[in-house]
Short mmCIF file of C-alpha atoms in Angstrom, two decimals:
data_model
loop_
_atom_site.label_atom_id
_atom_site.label_comp_id
_atom_site.label_asym_id
_atom_site.label_seq_id
_atom_site.Cartn_x
_atom_site.Cartn_y
_atom_site.Cartn_z
CA MET T 43 -21.11 -27.05 -1.41
CA ALA T 44 -18.15 -27.49 -3.77
CA VAL T 45 -18.10 -23.77 -4.61
CA LYS T 46 -17.98 -22.90 -0.92
CA ASP T 47 -15.05 -25.29 -0.38
CA LYS T 48 -13.09 -23.77 -3.29
CA SER T 49 -13.69 -20.28 -1.94
CA LYS T 50 -12.58 -21.37 1.53
CA LYS T 51 -9.42 -22.99 0.11
CA ARG T 52 -8.59 -19.86 -1.89
CA LEU T 53 -8.98 -17.70 1.21
CA SER T 54 -6.81 -20.08 3.22
CA ARG T 55 -4.09 -20.01 0.55
CA GLU T 56 -4.24 -16.19 0.34
CA ASN T 57 -4.03 -15.98 4.13
CA ILE T 58 -0.95 -18.22 4.11
CA LEU T 59 0.75 -16.07 1.45
CA ASP T 60 -0.11 -12.84 3.31
CA SER T 61 1.34 -14.34 6.48
CA ALA T 62 4.49 -15.40 4.64
CA LEU T 63 4.97 -11.84 3.35
CA LYS T 64 4.49 -10.48 6.86
CA ILE T 65 7.12 -12.84 8.27
CA ILE T 66 9.58 -12.04 5.46
CA GLY T 67 9.02 -8.31 5.91
CA THR T 68 9.23 -8.22 9.69
CA HIS T 69 11.70 -10.97 10.58
CA GLY T 70 13.61 -11.64 7.35
CA ILE T 71 13.57 -14.36 4.73
CA TYR T 72 15.43 -16.86 6.88
CA SER T 73 12.67 -16.77 9.52
CA LEU T 74 10.23 -18.22 7.00
CA THR T 75 9.28 -21.78 7.93
CA HIS T 76 6.11 -23.80 7.48
CA ARG T 77 5.62 -23.65 11.24
CA SER T 78 6.08 -19.87 11.52
CA VAL T 79 3.64 -19.27 8.66
CA ALA T 80 1.09 -21.67 10.18
CA LYS T 81 1.32 -19.81 13.49
CA GLU T 82 0.98 -16.38 11.83
CA ALA T 83 -1.89 -17.51 9.57
CA LYS T 84 -3.59 -19.38 12.42
CA VAL T 85 -3.91 -22.56 10.37
CA ALA T 86 -2.62 -26.08 10.88
CA HIS T 87 0.99 -26.80 9.91
CA SER T 88 -0.30 -29.47 7.53
CA THR T 89 -2.38 -26.86 5.69
CA VAL T 90 0.73 -24.83 4.86
CA SER T 91 2.56 -27.99 3.79
CA TYR T 92 -0.42 -29.03 1.65
CA TYR T 93 -0.33 -25.83 -0.42
CA PHE T 94 3.45 -25.33 -0.39
CA ARG T 95 5.58 -28.46 -0.16
CA THR T 96 8.87 -26.59 0.18
CA ILE T 97 9.96 -23.24 1.55
CA ASP T 98 11.03 -22.29 -1.98
CA ASP T 99 7.46 -22.91 -3.20
CA LEU T 100 6.18 -20.70 -0.40
CA THR T 101 8.73 -17.98 -1.16
CA VAL T 102 7.90 -17.91 -4.88
CA GLY T 103 4.16 -17.97 -4.11
CA ALA T 104 4.53 -15.02 -1.74
CA PHE T 105 6.48 -13.06 -4.35
CA LYS T 106 3.88 -13.77 -7.06
CA LYS T 107 1.12 -12.59 -4.71
CA LEU T 108 3.06 -9.43 -3.93
CA ILE T 109 3.47 -8.70 -7.65
CA ALA T 110 -0.20 -9.44 -8.43
CA ASP T 111 -1.33 -7.12 -5.62
CA ASP T 112 1.06 -4.39 -6.83
CA GLU T 113 -0.22 -4.63 -10.39
CA ALA T 114 -3.84 -4.43 -9.25
CA VAL T 115 -3.16 -1.31 -7.17
CA SER T 116 -1.04 0.50 -9.79
CA ASP T 117 -3.50 -0.37 -12.58
CA ALA T 118 -6.35 1.02 -10.46
CA GLN T 119 -4.40 4.22 -9.75
CA LEU T 120 -3.54 4.75 -13.43
CA LEU T 121 -7.12 3.99 -14.46
CA ASN T 122 -8.31 6.53 -11.89
CA LEU T 123 -5.99 9.15 -13.42
CA VAL T 124 -7.23 8.43 -16.94
CA GLU T 125 -10.90 8.48 -15.88
CA LYS T 126 -10.51 11.82 -14.09
CA LYS T 127 -8.63 13.63 -16.84
CA GLY T 128 -8.83 11.47 -19.93
CA THR T 129 -5.04 11.65 -20.07
CA PHE T 130 -2.23 12.24 -17.61
CA SER T 131 1.17 13.86 -17.49
CA ILE T 132 4.45 12.08 -17.01
CA GLU T 133 4.75 13.82 -13.61
CA GLU T 134 1.46 12.25 -12.52
CA PHE T 135 2.65 8.85 -13.76
CA VAL T 136 5.89 9.16 -11.77
CA GLY T 137 3.79 10.28 -8.80
CA VAL T 138 1.66 7.13 -9.02
CA ILE T 139 4.76 4.91 -8.91
CA ALA T 140 6.26 6.90 -6.02
CA SER T 141 3.03 6.94 -4.01
CA GLY T 142 2.63 3.19 -4.52
CA LEU T 143 6.09 2.57 -3.10
CA LYS T 144 5.45 4.99 -0.23
CA SER T 145 2.18 3.30 0.71
CA LYS T 146 3.91 -0.07 0.59
CA HIS T 147 6.56 1.35 2.93
CA LYS T 148 3.85 2.61 5.30
CA SER T 149 2.36 -0.88 5.51
CA GLY T 150 5.25 -1.69 7.78
CA TYR T 151 6.50 -4.79 6.03
CA LEU T 152 5.56 -5.08 2.33
CA LEU T 153 8.42 -3.01 0.93
CA GLN T 154 10.87 -4.74 3.28
CA ALA T 155 9.49 -8.12 2.15
CA GLU T 156 10.00 -7.19 -1.50
CA TYR T 157 13.55 -6.08 -0.73
CA GLU T 158 14.29 -9.34 1.14
CA LEU T 159 12.88 -11.39 -1.75
CA PHE T 160 14.97 -9.42 -4.23
CA VAL T 161 18.15 -10.16 -2.28
CA TYR T 162 17.19 -13.83 -1.85
CA SER T 163 16.48 -14.25 -5.58
CA SER T 164 20.21 -14.62 -6.24
CA ARG T 165 20.01 -17.98 -4.41
CA ASN T 166 16.77 -19.29 -5.89
CA LYS T 167 16.41 -19.93 -9.64
CA GLU T 168 12.62 -20.04 -9.69
CA LEU T 169 12.33 -16.80 -7.71
CA ALA T 170 14.95 -15.16 -9.94
CA GLU T 171 12.95 -16.21 -13.01
CA ALA T 172 9.71 -14.84 -11.53
CA MET T 173 11.50 -11.57 -10.75
CA ARG T 174 12.92 -11.33 -14.28
CA ASN T 175 9.46 -11.90 -15.77
CA ALA T 176 7.88 -9.27 -13.50
CA ARG T 177 10.66 -6.81 -14.30
CA LYS T 178 10.31 -7.41 -18.05
CA ARG T 179 6.55 -6.87 -17.83
CA ASP T 180 7.10 -3.63 -15.87
CA VAL T 181 9.75 -2.35 -18.29
CA ASP T 182 7.59 -3.16 -21.33
CA GLY T 183 4.55 -1.45 -19.79
CA VAL T 184 6.46 1.68 -18.78
CA GLN T 185 8.23 1.84 -22.15
CA LYS T 186 4.92 1.64 -24.03
CA LEU T 187 3.52 4.43 -21.89
CA LEU T 188 6.62 6.60 -22.38
CA ASP T 189 6.55 6.00 -26.14
CA ARG T 190 2.85 6.89 -26.29
CA LYS T 191 3.55 10.11 -24.39
CA GLY T 192 6.28 11.10 -26.85
CA TYR T 193 9.25 10.23 -24.61
CA LYS T 194 10.81 7.80 -27.10
CA ASN T 195 14.39 8.60 -26.02
CA VAL T 196 13.68 7.68 -22.39
CA ASP T 197 14.71 4.15 -21.41
CA ALA T 198 12.19 2.56 -19.04
CA GLU T 199 14.91 0.28 -17.64
CA ILE T 200 16.83 3.30 -16.33
CA ILE T 201 13.68 4.87 -14.87
CA LEU T 202 12.76 1.66 -13.04
CA SER T 203 16.34 1.27 -11.79
CA ILE T 204 16.12 4.71 -10.20
CA PHE T 205 12.82 3.68 -8.60
CA GLY T 206 14.67 0.63 -7.27
CA GLU T 207 17.05 3.04 -5.54
CA PHE T 208 14.00 4.99 -4.32
CA ALA T 209 12.56 1.81 -2.77
CA ARG T 210 15.91 0.96 -1.18
CA ASP T 211 16.05 4.44 0.38
CA LEU T 212 12.55 3.95 1.78
CA VAL T 213 13.50 0.55 3.24
CA HIS T 214 16.44 2.19 5.00
CA ASN T 215 14.28 5.17 6.09
CA ASN T 216 16.26 7.63 3.98
CA LEU T 217 13.22 9.72 3.06
CA LYS T 218 15.25 12.68 1.83
CA GLY T 219 17.21 10.42 -0.51
CA ALA T 220 13.95 8.89 -1.74
CA GLU T 221 12.52 12.30 -2.63
CA LEU T 222 15.73 13.15 -4.49
CA LYS T 223 15.27 10.00 -6.59
CA VAL T 224 11.82 11.19 -7.72
CA LYS T 225 13.31 14.53 -8.79
CA LYS T 226 16.11 12.63 -10.53
CA VAL T 227 13.56 10.62 -12.54
CA LEU T 228 11.65 13.73 -13.59
CA ASN T 229 14.84 15.60 -14.52
CA LEU T 230 16.14 12.64 -16.52
CA ILE T 231 12.88 12.30 -18.43
CA GLU T 232 12.82 16.00 -19.30
CA LYS T 233 16.48 15.97 -20.32
CA LEU T 234 16.06 12.94 -22.58
CA LYS T 235 12.83 14.25 -24.10
CA LYS T 236 14.72 17.02 -25.90
#
């Protein structure tokens, strides 16, 4: 019985976080309230308050869920590439990042939610810290991959900054600009490889 209750609580918490991301992505960060999340998640207001005492707790929780989901998807895509070929090119790696951002954009709200949370992080220390940690983990991972592939002169921070511009273009429906950013990344990598 206790295992069933824990599973039910985990599902309820996940549902609340998914609902929070949907509200942030569709209506903006300032529309996020315990009541709006409870309505979207179809749970009692007290359930949302039980898991997340403040809106800041809910915001940080939603961001951490977004990051965990992103990592799971990108890890699966990279693993799929490695399993198919045994190795992969830098173009395929860049393609995985770009396709992940595009699919997030197609979801209708996830990329917008990430953008809203990024903007809001300047006002929330805990969210800013979570974003810095996620960014550092991303930069370290990309840098290790670039180094392993022989692209030691390529700075992962610059590459991820360009992908930040790519994501911003997608949020603002500038698809042509987004495609140019992918070409910019590939050109920069090739130029710095020499």
